[in-house]
Amino acid sequence: MQAKSQSVLGQEIASEPHLHFPIENIRTCFPALHRAPAFTFFDNAAGAQVPQLVIDAVNHHLLDCNVQRGGRYAKSQEVDATIARARQSVADFLNARDPSEIAFGMNATSFVRLVSLAIGQTLGQRNEIIVTDMDHEANVATWLALEKEGARFLWWKMGEDGNLHADDLKPLLSAKTRLIACTVASNALGSIVDVTGAAKLAHDAGAEIFLDCVHYAPHGQMDVQAFDCDYLVCSGYKIFGPHMGFLWGRRELLQKLRTFREDFIPDEPPGKIEAGTFIYENVAGMDAAISYLESLGKRADAVGGGEKRDSRPANLVRAMQNIRAYEVSLSLDMLRVLNECGAKVYGLTGEKNVHQRVPTLCFNLPNISPASVTEAVARAGIGIRDGHMYAPRLMKRLGLRQDSGVVRASLVHYNTPEEIQSFGNVLRDLTRHG
Ligand SMILES: Cc1ncc(COP(=O)(O)O)c(C=O)c1O
């Protein structure tokens, strides 16, 4: 059957509920999903589980080559080879032009800080930075810290529908705009931003765009060439890898970036961005996470009518398309369950907008505090989260108190419709009996 499709961020997503997604097979790849006691994990926006391949790669690294890179002996050379392979894998995953555009490090926040500190040194006449009130604070406060360097800030405000819109961005741009910092998907509301449109507006104004892809990454295809962005950050632990982060930047911009490095390190990416030692075993795990995703792309045809695609980048694209299509049905099921429970869902609530979101939903139940909801759900063996979701400005926009905030359920492709129904049963019980 040829599925109907819709285009979001220039990417095709099947709009039929997904019949062929090999969910049972996928779940067997994640040992943590089968540990006793039974546990349903709906807190993936805070970090996802890892497939066995990742555990094996980290173990192999620690057992067989837990040594410093750059030596002349075999184990050290294996570390160099692992890092080079991981860099190529991430480059394939992002559709980067060259692996040297990828830098590895601790997490996304430290990379936002590294780039912002560098940009802060070169502001001059173009000293305006556009930030949003929908972003995770890691991509807001880091930029606001440049006030001392003479930066001025303009706010790209979220629309009433819970998403950012180009029409609200246009009037903020001028010959003074240095950079737009925005997310690809809201880590609280799940809305997907038209970052390609924002990049075009930025470039027309002679500015750059810095994308926070942390939340979008496990849900859809990252394509730095299609996004036409200038910088992009991501955390490996949200995309089925271990705790680590990576930065992508246009090579010519990375070459100019002022970073701290010792004098003996050449002023060339990626080395100039990776001063010191990073977590090699987790970089090995990240490489394995991409192999896992590649293996998904090789599996049974679900989108695109059975066309044979076997290059690594094509398999990765296919994997992310299949994930997107499956997750649309998870979003729909979640919206229906939350509606039935009388929940107030924040952001994109309509079923017709389901393609504009990932299955991350923030809500509140009438007259029950967010903390009481998550505690009740936890007693039923389901992990969700309450609070401000590291987006205090967004909470304010939604008229919510920062200390109590919202309840967030965030799903990924290993979650199932059955888990959503069990979650719904717990919420229904709670609304009936308090
Ligand atoms: C959208 C978004 N941006 C940035 C971050 C910070 O990422 P890291 O923990 O890798 O610094 C997070 C973490 O949850 C996030 O969800």
Short mmCIF file of C-alpha atoms in Angstrom, two decimals, residues 2-377:
data_model
loop_
_atom_site.label_atom_id
_atom_site.label_comp_id
_atom_site.label_asym_id
_atom_site.label_seq_id
_atom_site.Cartn_x
_atom_site.Cartn_y
_atom_site.Cartn_z
CA GLN A 2 1.36 3.42 -0.93
CA ALA A 3 0.85 5.64 2.13
CA LYS A 4 -0.32 9.25 1.68
CA SER A 5 2.34 11.63 2.89
CA GLN A 6 2.77 15.14 4.27
CA SER A 7 5.85 17.32 4.15
CA VAL A 8 7.29 18.85 7.34
CA LEU A 9 10.74 20.52 7.32
CA GLY A 10 10.92 19.45 3.69
CA GLN A 11 10.69 15.79 4.77
CA GLU A 12 7.96 13.41 3.68
CA ILE A 13 5.99 11.69 6.45
CA ALA A 14 3.42 9.01 5.77
CA SER A 15 0.05 10.17 7.10
CA GLU A 16 -1.49 6.68 7.40
CA PRO A 17 -1.19 4.97 10.78
CA HIS A 18 1.82 2.73 10.57
CA LEU A 19 1.07 -0.91 10.06
CA HIS A 20 4.51 -2.32 9.34
CA PHE A 21 6.74 -0.79 12.00
CA PRO A 22 8.65 -3.74 13.53
CA ILE A 23 8.00 -2.64 17.10
CA GLU A 24 8.47 -6.04 18.81
CA ASN A 25 11.74 -6.55 17.04
CA ILE A 26 12.86 -3.05 17.96
CA ARG A 27 12.04 -3.52 21.63
CA THR A 28 14.17 -6.65 21.80
CA CYS A 29 17.18 -4.46 20.88
CA PHE A 30 16.79 -2.46 24.16
CA PRO A 31 17.61 -4.66 27.19
CA ALA A 32 16.51 -1.98 29.67
CA LEU A 33 12.93 -2.30 28.42
CA HIS A 34 12.78 -5.90 29.63
CA ARG A 35 14.25 -5.62 33.13
CA ALA A 36 12.15 -6.55 36.15
CA PRO A 37 10.07 -4.99 37.57
CA ALA A 38 8.10 -4.02 34.47
CA PHE A 39 8.52 -0.34 33.71
CA THR A 40 7.10 1.97 31.07
CA PHE A 41 9.48 4.72 30.10
CA PHE A 42 7.79 7.95 28.98
CA ASP A 43 10.60 10.31 30.08
CA ASN A 44 12.68 9.96 26.94
CA ALA A 45 13.07 13.72 26.47
CA ALA A 46 15.39 13.59 29.47
CA GLY A 47 17.47 10.82 27.87
CA ALA A 48 16.57 7.60 26.05
CA GLN A 49 17.45 3.95 26.66
CA VAL A 50 20.26 2.37 24.65
CA PRO A 51 20.30 -0.70 22.41
CA GLN A 52 22.55 -3.69 23.21
CA LEU A 53 24.87 -2.62 20.36
CA VAL A 54 25.69 0.54 22.32
CA ILE A 55 26.32 -1.35 25.55
CA ASP A 56 28.63 -3.73 23.65
CA ALA A 57 30.56 -0.88 22.03
CA VAL A 58 31.10 0.92 25.35
CA ASN A 59 32.13 -2.36 27.03
CA HIS A 60 34.48 -3.24 24.20
CA HIS A 61 36.13 0.14 24.44
CA LEU A 62 36.59 -0.05 28.21
CA LEU A 63 37.81 -3.65 28.12
CA ASP A 64 40.03 -3.62 25.08
CA CYS A 65 41.21 -0.10 24.35
CA ASN A 66 40.72 2.13 27.38
CA VAL A 67 43.81 4.17 26.56
CA GLN A 68 44.68 7.68 25.39
CA ARG A 69 44.47 8.43 21.65
CA GLY A 70 47.46 9.52 19.60
CA GLY A 71 49.94 6.81 20.71
CA ARG A 72 51.98 4.58 18.41
CA TYR A 73 50.71 1.30 19.86
CA ALA A 74 47.78 -0.73 18.53
CA LYS A 75 45.24 -0.01 21.27
CA SER A 76 45.79 3.73 20.97
CA GLN A 77 45.51 3.51 17.21
CA GLU A 78 42.22 1.71 17.67
CA VAL A 79 40.95 4.67 19.73
CA ASP A 80 41.95 7.02 16.89
CA ALA A 81 40.15 4.77 14.41
CA THR A 82 37.01 4.63 16.60
CA ILE A 83 36.87 8.42 16.86
CA ALA A 84 37.37 8.81 13.11
CA ARG A 85 34.65 6.24 12.41
CA ALA A 86 32.25 7.92 14.85
CA ARG A 87 32.90 11.28 13.23
CA GLN A 88 32.07 9.85 9.82
CA SER A 89 28.93 8.19 11.26
CA VAL A 90 27.68 11.42 12.79
CA ALA A 91 28.51 13.25 9.54
CA ASP A 92 26.41 10.68 7.62
CA PHE A 93 23.63 11.00 10.17
CA LEU A 94 23.53 14.81 9.81
CA ASN A 95 24.26 14.90 6.07
CA ALA A 96 27.32 17.02 6.83
CA ARG A 97 29.65 17.90 3.97
CA ASP A 98 32.74 16.75 5.84
CA PRO A 99 33.43 14.82 9.09
CA SER A 100 35.75 17.62 10.27
CA GLU A 101 32.58 19.69 10.78
CA ILE A 102 31.70 17.45 13.77
CA ALA A 103 33.15 18.02 17.25
CA PHE A 104 32.63 15.69 20.22
CA GLY A 105 32.27 16.78 23.81
CA MET A 106 30.40 16.60 27.06
CA ASN A 107 26.88 17.76 26.20
CA ALA A 108 24.88 20.23 24.13
CA THR A 109 24.93 23.03 26.71
CA SER A 110 28.71 23.21 26.79
CA PHE A 111 28.76 23.53 23.00
CA VAL A 112 26.18 26.33 22.98
CA ARG A 113 28.39 28.06 25.52
CA LEU A 114 31.55 27.46 23.48
CA VAL A 115 30.03 28.90 20.30
CA SER A 116 28.36 31.80 22.11
CA LEU A 117 31.61 32.77 23.83
CA ALA A 118 33.34 32.81 20.44
CA ILE A 119 30.57 34.83 18.81
CA GLY A 120 30.58 37.25 21.73
CA GLN A 121 34.14 38.19 20.80
CA THR A 122 33.21 39.27 17.27
CA LEU A 123 29.97 41.22 17.66
CA GLY A 124 30.84 44.71 16.36
CA GLN A 125 27.97 46.52 14.58
CA ARG A 126 26.05 43.29 14.16
CA ASN A 127 25.35 42.86 17.83
CA GLU A 128 21.73 41.66 17.86
CA ILE A 129 20.90 38.09 18.82
CA ILE A 130 17.42 36.66 18.42
CA VAL A 131 16.34 34.14 21.06
CA THR A 132 12.95 32.53 21.61
CA ASP A 133 10.59 32.11 24.54
CA MET A 134 9.93 28.49 23.55
CA ASP A 135 13.49 27.15 23.77
CA HIS A 136 15.18 25.10 26.46
CA GLU A 137 17.06 27.55 28.69
CA ALA A 138 20.39 26.07 27.52
CA ASN A 139 19.83 27.85 24.20
CA VAL A 140 18.64 31.09 25.80
CA ALA A 141 20.67 31.87 28.94
CA THR A 142 23.94 31.04 27.17
CA TRP A 143 23.22 33.81 24.63
CA LEU A 144 21.84 36.28 27.19
CA ALA A 145 25.18 35.95 28.99
CA LEU A 146 26.71 37.92 26.09
CA GLU A 147 25.16 41.16 27.35
CA LYS A 148 28.55 42.11 28.83
CA GLU A 149 30.05 41.79 25.33
CA GLY A 150 27.57 44.39 24.05
CA ALA A 151 24.95 42.01 22.63
CA ARG A 152 21.34 43.19 22.32
CA PHE A 153 18.54 40.67 22.41
CA LEU A 154 15.31 40.40 20.50
CA TRP A 155 12.65 37.86 21.35
CA TRP A 156 11.10 35.64 18.73
CA LYS A 157 7.87 34.93 20.57
CA MET A 158 5.95 31.71 20.29
CA GLY A 159 2.51 32.02 18.67
CA GLU A 160 -0.68 31.24 20.58
CA ASP A 161 -0.73 27.83 18.86
CA GLY A 162 2.48 26.75 20.65
CA ASN A 163 4.92 27.13 17.78
CA LEU A 164 7.34 29.69 16.33
CA HIS A 165 6.34 31.39 13.08
CA ALA A 166 8.35 33.11 10.35
CA ASP A 167 5.94 36.07 10.32
CA ASP A 168 6.91 36.89 13.89
CA LEU A 169 10.60 36.53 13.07
CA LYS A 170 10.71 38.81 10.00
CA PRO A 171 10.23 42.16 11.81
CA LEU A 172 13.07 41.31 14.21
CA LEU A 173 15.70 40.97 11.49
CA SER A 174 17.90 43.80 10.28
CA ALA A 175 21.46 44.62 9.22
CA LYS A 176 22.28 44.42 12.93
CA THR A 177 21.23 40.79 13.38
CA ARG A 178 24.22 38.57 14.12
CA LEU A 179 22.45 35.29 14.88
CA ILE A 180 19.17 33.53 15.53
CA ALA A 181 19.29 30.84 18.23
CA CYS A 182 16.30 28.51 18.07
CA THR A 183 15.22 24.96 18.62
CA VAL A 184 14.17 22.47 15.96
CA ALA A 185 11.51 20.99 18.26
CA SER A 186 10.24 22.15 21.64
CA ASN A 187 11.39 19.85 24.45
CA ALA A 188 8.19 20.75 26.31
CA LEU A 189 5.43 21.07 23.71
CA GLY A 190 6.80 18.85 20.97
CA SER A 191 6.16 21.44 18.22
CA ILE A 192 8.48 21.23 15.20
CA VAL A 193 9.78 24.60 14.02
CA ASP A 194 10.19 25.53 10.37
CA VAL A 195 13.92 26.04 10.80
CA THR A 196 14.55 25.96 7.05
CA GLY A 197 12.32 29.02 6.68
CA ALA A 198 14.06 30.70 9.61
CA ALA A 199 17.49 29.94 8.09
CA LYS A 200 16.47 31.58 4.83
CA LEU A 201 15.32 34.72 6.63
CA ALA A 202 18.53 34.78 8.69
CA HIS A 203 20.75 34.47 5.64
CA ASP A 204 18.77 37.08 3.66
CA ALA A 205 19.56 39.47 6.52
CA GLY A 206 23.25 38.49 6.48
CA ALA A 207 22.90 36.71 9.84
CA GLU A 208 23.58 33.14 11.01
CA ILE A 209 21.33 30.55 12.61
CA PHE A 210 22.24 28.27 15.51
CA LEU A 211 19.97 25.25 15.93
CA ASP A 212 19.33 23.26 19.09
CA CYS A 213 18.50 19.84 17.69
CA VAL A 214 18.60 18.02 21.02
CA HIS A 215 14.89 17.38 21.21
CA TYR A 216 14.19 16.76 17.54
CA ALA A 217 17.08 14.34 17.01
CA PRO A 218 15.48 11.03 18.13
CA HIS A 219 12.30 11.80 16.19
CA GLY A 220 13.25 12.85 12.68
CA GLN A 221 15.91 13.27 10.08
CA MET A 222 18.55 15.89 10.83
CA ASP A 223 19.88 17.32 7.59
CA VAL A 224 22.17 20.29 8.00
CA GLN A 225 22.23 20.91 4.26
CA ALA A 226 18.43 20.89 3.94
CA PHE A 227 18.04 22.96 7.13
CA ASP A 228 20.71 25.27 5.67
CA CYS A 229 21.79 26.11 9.21
CA ASP A 230 25.19 27.41 10.37
CA TYR A 231 25.58 25.55 13.68
CA LEU A 232 23.68 22.65 15.22
CA VAL A 233 24.04 20.97 18.61
CA CYS A 234 22.82 17.63 19.77
CA SER A 235 23.12 15.28 22.77
CA GLY A 236 23.98 11.63 22.10
CA TYR A 237 22.05 10.42 25.13
CA LYS A 238 18.75 11.56 23.58
CA ILE A 239 19.41 9.53 20.43
CA PHE A 240 19.95 6.10 22.00
CA GLY A 241 23.63 6.72 22.72
CA PRO A 242 25.51 7.31 26.00
CA HIS A 243 25.98 10.64 27.77
CA MET A 244 27.91 12.90 25.39
CA GLY A 245 27.19 15.72 22.95
CA PHE A 246 28.26 16.89 19.54
CA LEU A 247 28.43 20.11 17.59
CA TRP A 248 28.17 20.55 13.85
CA GLY A 249 29.22 23.80 12.21
CA ARG A 250 29.89 24.96 8.66
CA ARG A 251 33.57 24.33 8.14
CA GLU A 252 34.38 27.90 7.12
CA LEU A 253 32.67 29.22 10.27
CA LEU A 254 34.42 26.71 12.53
CA GLN A 255 37.72 27.74 11.00
CA LYS A 256 37.09 31.34 12.05
CA LEU A 257 35.64 30.48 15.47
CA ARG A 258 37.76 31.77 18.36
CA THR A 259 38.13 28.86 20.75
CA PHE A 260 40.42 28.12 23.63
CA ARG A 261 43.19 25.69 22.68
CA GLU A 262 46.77 25.13 23.69
CA ASP A 263 49.32 26.62 21.27
CA PHE A 264 50.40 23.23 19.96
CA ILE A 265 46.86 22.43 18.74
CA PRO A 266 46.36 23.61 15.13
CA ASP A 267 43.66 26.26 14.64
CA GLU A 268 41.60 23.79 12.60
CA PRO A 269 38.32 21.99 13.25
CA PRO A 270 37.57 19.65 14.88
CA GLY A 271 40.73 19.69 17.07
CA LYS A 272 40.41 23.40 17.93
CA ILE A 273 36.96 22.70 19.42
CA GLU A 274 37.92 19.58 21.34
CA ALA A 275 40.66 20.81 23.71
CA GLY A 276 41.43 18.14 26.32
CA THR A 277 40.24 14.56 26.48
CA PHE A 278 36.62 13.65 25.85
CA ILE A 279 34.70 10.48 26.69
CA TYR A 280 36.01 8.08 24.08
CA GLU A 281 33.89 5.15 25.26
CA ASN A 282 30.77 7.24 24.84
CA VAL A 283 31.84 8.35 21.38
CA ALA A 284 32.23 4.63 20.56
CA GLY A 285 28.69 4.15 21.92
CA MET A 286 27.37 7.02 19.80
CA ASP A 287 28.83 5.38 16.72
CA ALA A 288 27.02 2.17 17.68
CA ALA A 289 23.74 4.07 18.21
CA ILE A 290 23.99 5.26 14.61
CA SER A 291 24.65 1.68 13.48
CA TYR A 292 21.48 0.69 15.33
CA LEU A 293 19.50 3.36 13.47
CA GLU A 294 21.09 2.27 10.20
CA SER A 295 19.93 -1.29 10.90
CA LEU A 296 16.36 0.01 11.32
CA GLY A 297 16.57 1.58 7.87
CA LYS A 298 17.57 -1.77 6.40
CA ARG A 299 14.53 -3.55 7.81
CA ALA A 300 11.18 -4.29 6.20
CA ASP A 301 9.85 -1.61 3.92
CA ALA A 302 7.36 0.72 5.54
CA VAL A 303 7.57 3.98 3.64
CA GLY A 304 8.34 4.59 0.00
CA GLY A 305 6.89 1.46 -1.61
CA GLY A 306 9.80 -0.95 -1.31
CA GLU A 307 12.49 0.96 -3.15
CA LYS A 308 15.89 -0.59 -2.44
CA ARG A 309 18.28 1.84 -0.76
CA ASP A 310 21.46 0.52 0.68
CA SER A 311 23.92 3.33 1.18
CA ARG A 312 24.48 4.19 4.84
CA PRO A 313 23.05 7.75 4.59
CA ALA A 314 20.02 6.43 2.68
CA ASN A 315 19.38 3.78 5.36
CA LEU A 316 19.59 6.44 8.06
CA VAL A 317 17.12 8.68 6.21
CA ARG A 318 14.79 5.75 5.80
CA ALA A 319 15.07 4.83 9.50
CA MET A 320 14.17 8.35 10.58
CA GLN A 321 11.28 8.53 8.09
CA ASN A 322 9.89 5.28 9.48
CA ILE A 323 10.31 6.53 13.04
CA ARG A 324 8.51 9.79 12.17
CA ALA A 325 5.63 7.96 10.58
CA TYR A 326 5.24 5.54 13.51
CA GLU A 327 5.49 8.35 16.04
CA VAL A 328 2.65 10.24 14.35
CA SER A 329 0.37 7.40 15.43
CA LEU A 330 1.82 7.56 18.97
CA SER A 331 1.08 11.32 19.09
CA LEU A 332 -2.48 10.71 17.92
CA ASP A 333 -3.05 8.03 20.56
CA MET A 334 -1.62 10.28 23.27
CA LEU A 335 -3.81 13.23 22.24
CA ARG A 336 -6.90 11.01 22.31
CA VAL A 337 -6.09 9.52 25.73
CA LEU A 338 -5.36 12.94 27.25
CA ASN A 339 -8.57 14.37 25.78
CA GLU A 340 -10.61 11.51 27.23
CA CYS A 341 -9.10 12.25 30.65
CA GLY A 342 -10.08 15.92 30.44
CA ALA A 343 -6.43 17.01 30.47
CA LYS A 344 -5.43 20.49 29.39
CA VAL A 345 -2.79 19.84 26.74
CA TYR A 346 -0.42 22.73 25.98
CA GLY A 347 0.70 23.62 22.47
CA LEU A 348 -0.48 21.84 19.32
CA THR A 349 -3.58 19.95 20.41
CA GLY A 350 -5.46 19.33 17.16
CA GLU A 351 -5.25 15.96 15.46
CA LYS A 352 -4.93 17.73 12.12
CA ASN A 353 -1.65 19.29 13.32
CA VAL A 354 -0.22 15.99 14.42
CA HIS A 355 2.48 16.07 11.72
CA GLN A 356 3.81 19.33 13.14
CA ARG A 357 4.75 17.69 16.43
CA VAL A 358 6.78 14.88 17.97
CA PRO A 359 5.19 12.67 20.68
CA THR A 360 6.22 14.93 23.56
CA LEU A 361 3.15 16.24 25.36
CA CYS A 362 2.80 18.64 28.26
CA PHE A 363 -0.46 18.73 30.13
CA ASN A 364 -2.20 19.28 33.43
CA LEU A 365 -5.16 17.47 34.94
CA PRO A 366 -7.91 19.59 36.49
CA ASN A 367 -7.38 20.19 40.23
CA ILE A 368 -4.45 17.76 40.57
CA SER A 369 -0.93 19.12 40.94
CA PRO A 370 1.66 18.03 38.35
CA ALA A 371 3.76 16.40 41.12
CA SER A 372 0.76 14.36 42.34
CA VAL A 373 0.11 13.16 38.78
CA THR A 374 3.69 12.00 38.23
CA GLU A 375 3.78 10.33 41.66
CA ALA A 376 0.57 8.41 40.95
CA VAL A 377 1.83 7.42 37.50
#
